PDB file of C-alpha atoms in Angstrom:
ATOM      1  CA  UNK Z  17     143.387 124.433 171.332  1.00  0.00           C
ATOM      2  CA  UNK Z  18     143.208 122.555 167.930  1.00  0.00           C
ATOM      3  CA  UNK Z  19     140.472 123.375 165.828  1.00  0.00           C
ATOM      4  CA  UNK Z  20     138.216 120.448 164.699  1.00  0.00           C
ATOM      5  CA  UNK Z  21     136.207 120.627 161.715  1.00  0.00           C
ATOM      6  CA  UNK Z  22     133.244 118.505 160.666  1.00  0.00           C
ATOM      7  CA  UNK Z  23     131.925 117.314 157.527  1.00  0.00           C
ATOM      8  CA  UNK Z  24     128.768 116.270 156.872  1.00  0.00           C
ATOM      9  CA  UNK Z  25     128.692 112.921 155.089  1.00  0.00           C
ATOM     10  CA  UNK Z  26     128.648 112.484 151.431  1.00  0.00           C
ATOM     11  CA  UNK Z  27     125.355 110.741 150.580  1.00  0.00           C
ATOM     12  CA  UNK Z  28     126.181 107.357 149.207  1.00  0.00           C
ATOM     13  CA  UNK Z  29     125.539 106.796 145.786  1.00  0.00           C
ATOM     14  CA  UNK Z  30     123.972 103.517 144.567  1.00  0.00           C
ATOM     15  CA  UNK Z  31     124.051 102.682 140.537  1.00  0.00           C
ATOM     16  CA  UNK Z  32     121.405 100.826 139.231  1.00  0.00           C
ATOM     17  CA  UNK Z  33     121.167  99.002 136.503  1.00  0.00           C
ATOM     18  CA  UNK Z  34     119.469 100.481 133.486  1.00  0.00           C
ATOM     19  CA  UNK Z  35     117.352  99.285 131.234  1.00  0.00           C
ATOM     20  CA  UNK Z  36     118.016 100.310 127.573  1.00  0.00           C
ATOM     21  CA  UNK Z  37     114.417  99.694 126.423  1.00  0.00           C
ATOM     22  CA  UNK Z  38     111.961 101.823 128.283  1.00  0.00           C
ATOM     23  CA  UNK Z  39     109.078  99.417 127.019  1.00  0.00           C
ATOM     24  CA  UNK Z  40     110.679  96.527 128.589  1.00  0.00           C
ATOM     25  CA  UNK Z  41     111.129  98.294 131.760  1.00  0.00           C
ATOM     26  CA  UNK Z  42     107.315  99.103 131.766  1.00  0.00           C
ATOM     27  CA  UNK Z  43     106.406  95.776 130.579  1.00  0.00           C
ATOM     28  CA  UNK Z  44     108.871  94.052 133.518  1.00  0.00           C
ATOM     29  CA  UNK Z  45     107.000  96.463 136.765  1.00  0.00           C
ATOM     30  CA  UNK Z  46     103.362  96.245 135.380  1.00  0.00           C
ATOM     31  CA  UNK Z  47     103.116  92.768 133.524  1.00  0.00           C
ATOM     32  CA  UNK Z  48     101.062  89.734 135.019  1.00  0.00           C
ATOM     33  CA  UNK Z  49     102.516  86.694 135.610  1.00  0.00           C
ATOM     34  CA  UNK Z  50     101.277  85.264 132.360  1.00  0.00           C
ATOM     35  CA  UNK Z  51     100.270  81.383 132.166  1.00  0.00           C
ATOM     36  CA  UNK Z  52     103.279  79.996 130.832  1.00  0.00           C
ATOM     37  CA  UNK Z  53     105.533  81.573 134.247  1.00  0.00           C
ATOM     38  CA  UNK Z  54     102.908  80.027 136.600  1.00  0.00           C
ATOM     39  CA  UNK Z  55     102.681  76.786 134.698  1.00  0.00           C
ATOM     40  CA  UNK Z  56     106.900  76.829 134.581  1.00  0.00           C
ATOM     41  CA  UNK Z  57     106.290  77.480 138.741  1.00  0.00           C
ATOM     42  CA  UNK Z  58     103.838  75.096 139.332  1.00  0.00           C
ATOM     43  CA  UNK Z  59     105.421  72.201 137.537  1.00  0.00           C
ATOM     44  CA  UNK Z  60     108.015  71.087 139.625  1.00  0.00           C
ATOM     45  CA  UNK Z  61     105.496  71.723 142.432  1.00  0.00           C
ATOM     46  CA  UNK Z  62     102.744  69.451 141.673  1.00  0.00           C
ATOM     47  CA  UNK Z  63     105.217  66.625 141.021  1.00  0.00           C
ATOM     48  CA  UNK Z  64     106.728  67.490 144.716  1.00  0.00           C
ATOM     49  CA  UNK Z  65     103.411  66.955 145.912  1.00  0.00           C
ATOM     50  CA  UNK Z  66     102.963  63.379 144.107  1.00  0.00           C
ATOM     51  CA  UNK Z  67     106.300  62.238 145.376  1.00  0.00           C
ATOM     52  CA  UNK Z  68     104.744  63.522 148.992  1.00  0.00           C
ATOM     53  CA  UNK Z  69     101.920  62.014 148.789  1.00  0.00           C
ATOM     54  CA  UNK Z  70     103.474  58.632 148.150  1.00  0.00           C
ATOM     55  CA  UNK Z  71     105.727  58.860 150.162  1.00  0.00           C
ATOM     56  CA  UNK Z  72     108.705  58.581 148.376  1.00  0.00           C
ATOM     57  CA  UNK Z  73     109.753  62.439 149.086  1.00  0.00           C
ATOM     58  CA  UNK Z  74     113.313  63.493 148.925  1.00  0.00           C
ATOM     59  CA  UNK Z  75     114.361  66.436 151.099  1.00  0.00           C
ATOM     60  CA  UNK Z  76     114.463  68.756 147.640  1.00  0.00           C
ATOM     61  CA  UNK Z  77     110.606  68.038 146.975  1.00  0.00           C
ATOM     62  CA  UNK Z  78     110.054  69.324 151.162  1.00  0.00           C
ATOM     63  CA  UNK Z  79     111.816  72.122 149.768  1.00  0.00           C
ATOM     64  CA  UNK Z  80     109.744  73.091 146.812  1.00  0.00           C
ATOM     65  CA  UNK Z  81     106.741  72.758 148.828  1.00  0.00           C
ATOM     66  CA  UNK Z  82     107.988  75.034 151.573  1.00  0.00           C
ATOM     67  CA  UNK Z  83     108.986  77.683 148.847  1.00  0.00           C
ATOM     68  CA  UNK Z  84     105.252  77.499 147.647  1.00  0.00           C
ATOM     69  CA  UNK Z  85     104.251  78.053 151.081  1.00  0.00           C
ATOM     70  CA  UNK Z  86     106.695  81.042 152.222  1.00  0.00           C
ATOM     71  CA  UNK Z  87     106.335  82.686 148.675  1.00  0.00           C
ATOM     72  CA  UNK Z  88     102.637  82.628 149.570  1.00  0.00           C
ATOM     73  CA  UNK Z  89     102.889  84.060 152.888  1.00  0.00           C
ATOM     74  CA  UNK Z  90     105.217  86.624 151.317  1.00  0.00           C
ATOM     75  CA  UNK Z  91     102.515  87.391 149.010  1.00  0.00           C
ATOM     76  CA  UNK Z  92      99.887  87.584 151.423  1.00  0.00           C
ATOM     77  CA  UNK Z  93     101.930  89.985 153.437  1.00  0.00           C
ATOM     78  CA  UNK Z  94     103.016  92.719 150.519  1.00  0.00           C
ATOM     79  CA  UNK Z  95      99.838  92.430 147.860  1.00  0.00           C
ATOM     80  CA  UNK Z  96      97.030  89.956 148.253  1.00  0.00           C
ATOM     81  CA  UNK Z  97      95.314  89.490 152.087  1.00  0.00           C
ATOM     82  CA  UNK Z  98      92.681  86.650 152.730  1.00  0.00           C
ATOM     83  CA  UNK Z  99      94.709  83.441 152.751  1.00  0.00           C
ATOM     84  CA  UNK Z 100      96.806  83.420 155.581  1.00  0.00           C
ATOM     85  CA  UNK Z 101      95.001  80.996 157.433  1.00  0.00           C
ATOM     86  CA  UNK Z 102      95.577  77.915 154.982  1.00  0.00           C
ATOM     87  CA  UNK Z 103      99.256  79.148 154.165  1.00  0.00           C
ATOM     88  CA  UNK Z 104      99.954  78.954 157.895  1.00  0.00           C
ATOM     89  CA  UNK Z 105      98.433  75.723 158.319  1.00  0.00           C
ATOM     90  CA  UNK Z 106     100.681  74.358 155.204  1.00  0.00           C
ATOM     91  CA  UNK Z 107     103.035  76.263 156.419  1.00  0.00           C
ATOM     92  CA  UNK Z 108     102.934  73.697 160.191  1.00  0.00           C
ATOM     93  CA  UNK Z 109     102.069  70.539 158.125  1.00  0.00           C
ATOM     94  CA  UNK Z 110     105.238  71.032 156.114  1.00  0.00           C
ATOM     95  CA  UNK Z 111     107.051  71.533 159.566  1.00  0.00           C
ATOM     96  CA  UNK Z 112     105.696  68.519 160.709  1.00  0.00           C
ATOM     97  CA  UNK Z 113     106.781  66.599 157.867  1.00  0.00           C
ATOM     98  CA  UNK Z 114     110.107  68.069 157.724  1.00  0.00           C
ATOM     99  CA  UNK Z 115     110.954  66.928 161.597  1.00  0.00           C
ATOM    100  CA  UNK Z 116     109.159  63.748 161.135  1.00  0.00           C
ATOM    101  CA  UNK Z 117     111.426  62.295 158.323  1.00  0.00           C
ATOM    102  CA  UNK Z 118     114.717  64.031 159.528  1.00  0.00           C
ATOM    103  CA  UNK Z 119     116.767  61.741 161.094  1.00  0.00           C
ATOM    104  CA  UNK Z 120     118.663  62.731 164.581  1.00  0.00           C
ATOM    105  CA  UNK Z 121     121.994  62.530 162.107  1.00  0.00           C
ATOM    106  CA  UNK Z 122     120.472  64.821 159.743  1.00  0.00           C
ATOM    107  CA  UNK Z 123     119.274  62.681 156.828  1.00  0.00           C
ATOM    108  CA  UNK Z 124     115.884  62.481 155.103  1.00  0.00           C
ATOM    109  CA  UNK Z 125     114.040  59.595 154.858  1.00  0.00           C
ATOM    110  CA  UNK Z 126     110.707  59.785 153.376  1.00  0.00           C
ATOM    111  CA  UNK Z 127     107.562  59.799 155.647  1.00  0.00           C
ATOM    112  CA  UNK Z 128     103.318  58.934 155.080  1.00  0.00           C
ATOM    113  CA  UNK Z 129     101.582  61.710 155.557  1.00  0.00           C
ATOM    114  CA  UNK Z 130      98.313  62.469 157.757  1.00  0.00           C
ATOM    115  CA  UNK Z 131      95.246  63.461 155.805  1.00  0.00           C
ATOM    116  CA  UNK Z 132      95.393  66.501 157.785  1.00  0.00           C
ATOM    117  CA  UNK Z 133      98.981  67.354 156.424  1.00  0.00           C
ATOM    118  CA  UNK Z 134      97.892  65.929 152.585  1.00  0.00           C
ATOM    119  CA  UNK Z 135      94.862  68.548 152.969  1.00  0.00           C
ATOM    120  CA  UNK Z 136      96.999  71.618 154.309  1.00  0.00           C
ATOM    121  CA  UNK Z 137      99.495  71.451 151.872  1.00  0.00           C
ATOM    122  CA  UNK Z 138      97.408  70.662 148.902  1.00  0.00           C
ATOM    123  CA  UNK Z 139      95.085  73.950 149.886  1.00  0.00           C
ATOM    124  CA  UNK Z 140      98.463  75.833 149.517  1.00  0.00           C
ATOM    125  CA  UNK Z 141      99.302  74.315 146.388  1.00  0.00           C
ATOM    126  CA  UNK Z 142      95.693  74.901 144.769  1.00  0.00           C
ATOM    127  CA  UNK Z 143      95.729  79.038 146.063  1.00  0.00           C
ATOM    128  CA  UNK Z 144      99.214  79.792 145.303  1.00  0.00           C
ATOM    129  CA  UNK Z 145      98.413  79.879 141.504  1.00  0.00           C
ATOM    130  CA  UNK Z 146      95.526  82.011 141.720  1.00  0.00           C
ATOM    131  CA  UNK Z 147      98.147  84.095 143.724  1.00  0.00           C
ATOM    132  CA  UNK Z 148     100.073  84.681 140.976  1.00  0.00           C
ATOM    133  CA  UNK Z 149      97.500  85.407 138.203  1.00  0.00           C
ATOM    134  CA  UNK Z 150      96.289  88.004 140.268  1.00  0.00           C
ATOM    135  CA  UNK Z 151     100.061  89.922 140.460  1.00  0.00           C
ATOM    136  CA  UNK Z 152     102.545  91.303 138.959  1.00  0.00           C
ATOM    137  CA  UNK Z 153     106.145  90.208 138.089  1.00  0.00           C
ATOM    138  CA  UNK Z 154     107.858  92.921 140.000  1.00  0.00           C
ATOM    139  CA  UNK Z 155     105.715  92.039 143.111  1.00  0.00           C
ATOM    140  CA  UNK Z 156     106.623  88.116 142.847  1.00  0.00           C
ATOM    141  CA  UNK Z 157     110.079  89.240 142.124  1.00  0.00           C
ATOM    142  CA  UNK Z 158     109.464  91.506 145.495  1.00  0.00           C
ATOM    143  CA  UNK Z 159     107.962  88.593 147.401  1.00  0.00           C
ATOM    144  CA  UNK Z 160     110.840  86.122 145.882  1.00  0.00           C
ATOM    145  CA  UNK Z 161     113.372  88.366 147.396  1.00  0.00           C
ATOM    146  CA  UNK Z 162     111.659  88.796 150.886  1.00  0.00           C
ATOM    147  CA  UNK Z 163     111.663  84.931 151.502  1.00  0.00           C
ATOM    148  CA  UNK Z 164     115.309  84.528 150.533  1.00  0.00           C
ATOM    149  CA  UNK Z 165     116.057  87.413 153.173  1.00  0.00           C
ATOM    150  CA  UNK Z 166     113.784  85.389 155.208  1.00  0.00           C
ATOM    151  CA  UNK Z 167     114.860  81.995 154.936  1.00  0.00           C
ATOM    152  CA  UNK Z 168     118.856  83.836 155.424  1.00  0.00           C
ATOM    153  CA  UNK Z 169     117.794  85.024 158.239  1.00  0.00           C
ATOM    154  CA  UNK Z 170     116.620  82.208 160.131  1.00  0.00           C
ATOM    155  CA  UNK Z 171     120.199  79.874 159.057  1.00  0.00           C
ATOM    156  CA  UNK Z 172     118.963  78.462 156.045  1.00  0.00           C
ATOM    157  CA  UNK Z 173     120.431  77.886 152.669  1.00  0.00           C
ATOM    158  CA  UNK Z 174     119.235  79.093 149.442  1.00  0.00           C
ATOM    159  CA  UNK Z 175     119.455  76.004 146.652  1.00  0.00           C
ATOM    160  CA  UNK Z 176     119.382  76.666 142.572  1.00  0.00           C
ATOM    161  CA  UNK Z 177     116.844  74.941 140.399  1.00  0.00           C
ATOM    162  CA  UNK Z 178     120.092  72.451 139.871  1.00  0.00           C
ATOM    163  CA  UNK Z 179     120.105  71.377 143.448  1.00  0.00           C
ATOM    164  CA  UNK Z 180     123.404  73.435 144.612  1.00  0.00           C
ATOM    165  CA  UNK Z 181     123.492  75.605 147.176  1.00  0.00           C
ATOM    166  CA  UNK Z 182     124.213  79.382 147.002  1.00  0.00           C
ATOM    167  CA  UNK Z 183     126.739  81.244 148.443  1.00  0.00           C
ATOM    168  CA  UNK Z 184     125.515  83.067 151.262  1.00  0.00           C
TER     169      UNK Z 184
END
């Protein structure tokens, strides 16, 4: 009879990466999302939204929007609660929008919008800012991460701020 022995498993150890200033550390998990970061996020948003509301959308500008929307609902989920109603309602406009002006071959061609869709999304648009002066940078950073596991998840691709996709 051979005799077995077993080991219990070494824990895994995980580096992290470490800061060298302990002030910017603090500054990083505790700091508001100052003016200037929500204005730099909100920018390419509100001109999304003009190019919507004309009409003359391109399938990047559905993509902003949506980002607004899920980043919301992120945010609602892990810090803030009260909004979920209008971020769910932008969240079906966009959808709306998105399978209205994709063709069966898979390209975009831009669509009107209802007033009901216009109202939706522009709700979302006017409550995600006050989202973000109310947090902090690690929990946007925390709610950035949970839509990109999200949006993975469910097929999608992840796109830079220069229009390329990610690798997966």
């Amino acid at each position: 009879m051979s005799r077995r022995y077993f080991y219990a498993p070494r824990p895994k150890v995980y580096k992290r990466p470490v800061m060298l200033n302990p002030l910017d550390l603090v500054k990083s998990r505790v700091a508001f999302v100052t003016q200037a970061e929500c204005d730099a996020i909100m920018g390419p948003v509100d001109k999304s939204y003009k190019a919507m509301r004309e009409g003359i959308a391109t399938q990047w500008d559905w993509c902003n929007l949506c980002t607004v929307v899920n980043t919301g609902l992120a945010i609602e989920k892990t810090a803030l609660k009260g909004v979920r109603g209008h971020l769910e309602a932008a969240y079906v406009a966009l959808d709306l929008v998105g399978n209205r002006a994709t063709a069966d071959d898979g390209t975009w061609h831009g669509t009107s919008l209802y007033f009901a869709e216009l109202d939706a999304i522009r709700d979302a648009i006017d409550i995600f800012p006050q989202q973000l002066r109310l947090i902090s940078f690690s929990e946007y950073q925390r709610a950035m991460r949970m839509v990109e596991k999200q949006v993975r998840a469910m097929g999608g691709r992840i796109y830079d701020a220069a229009h390329q996709a990610l690798a997966a």
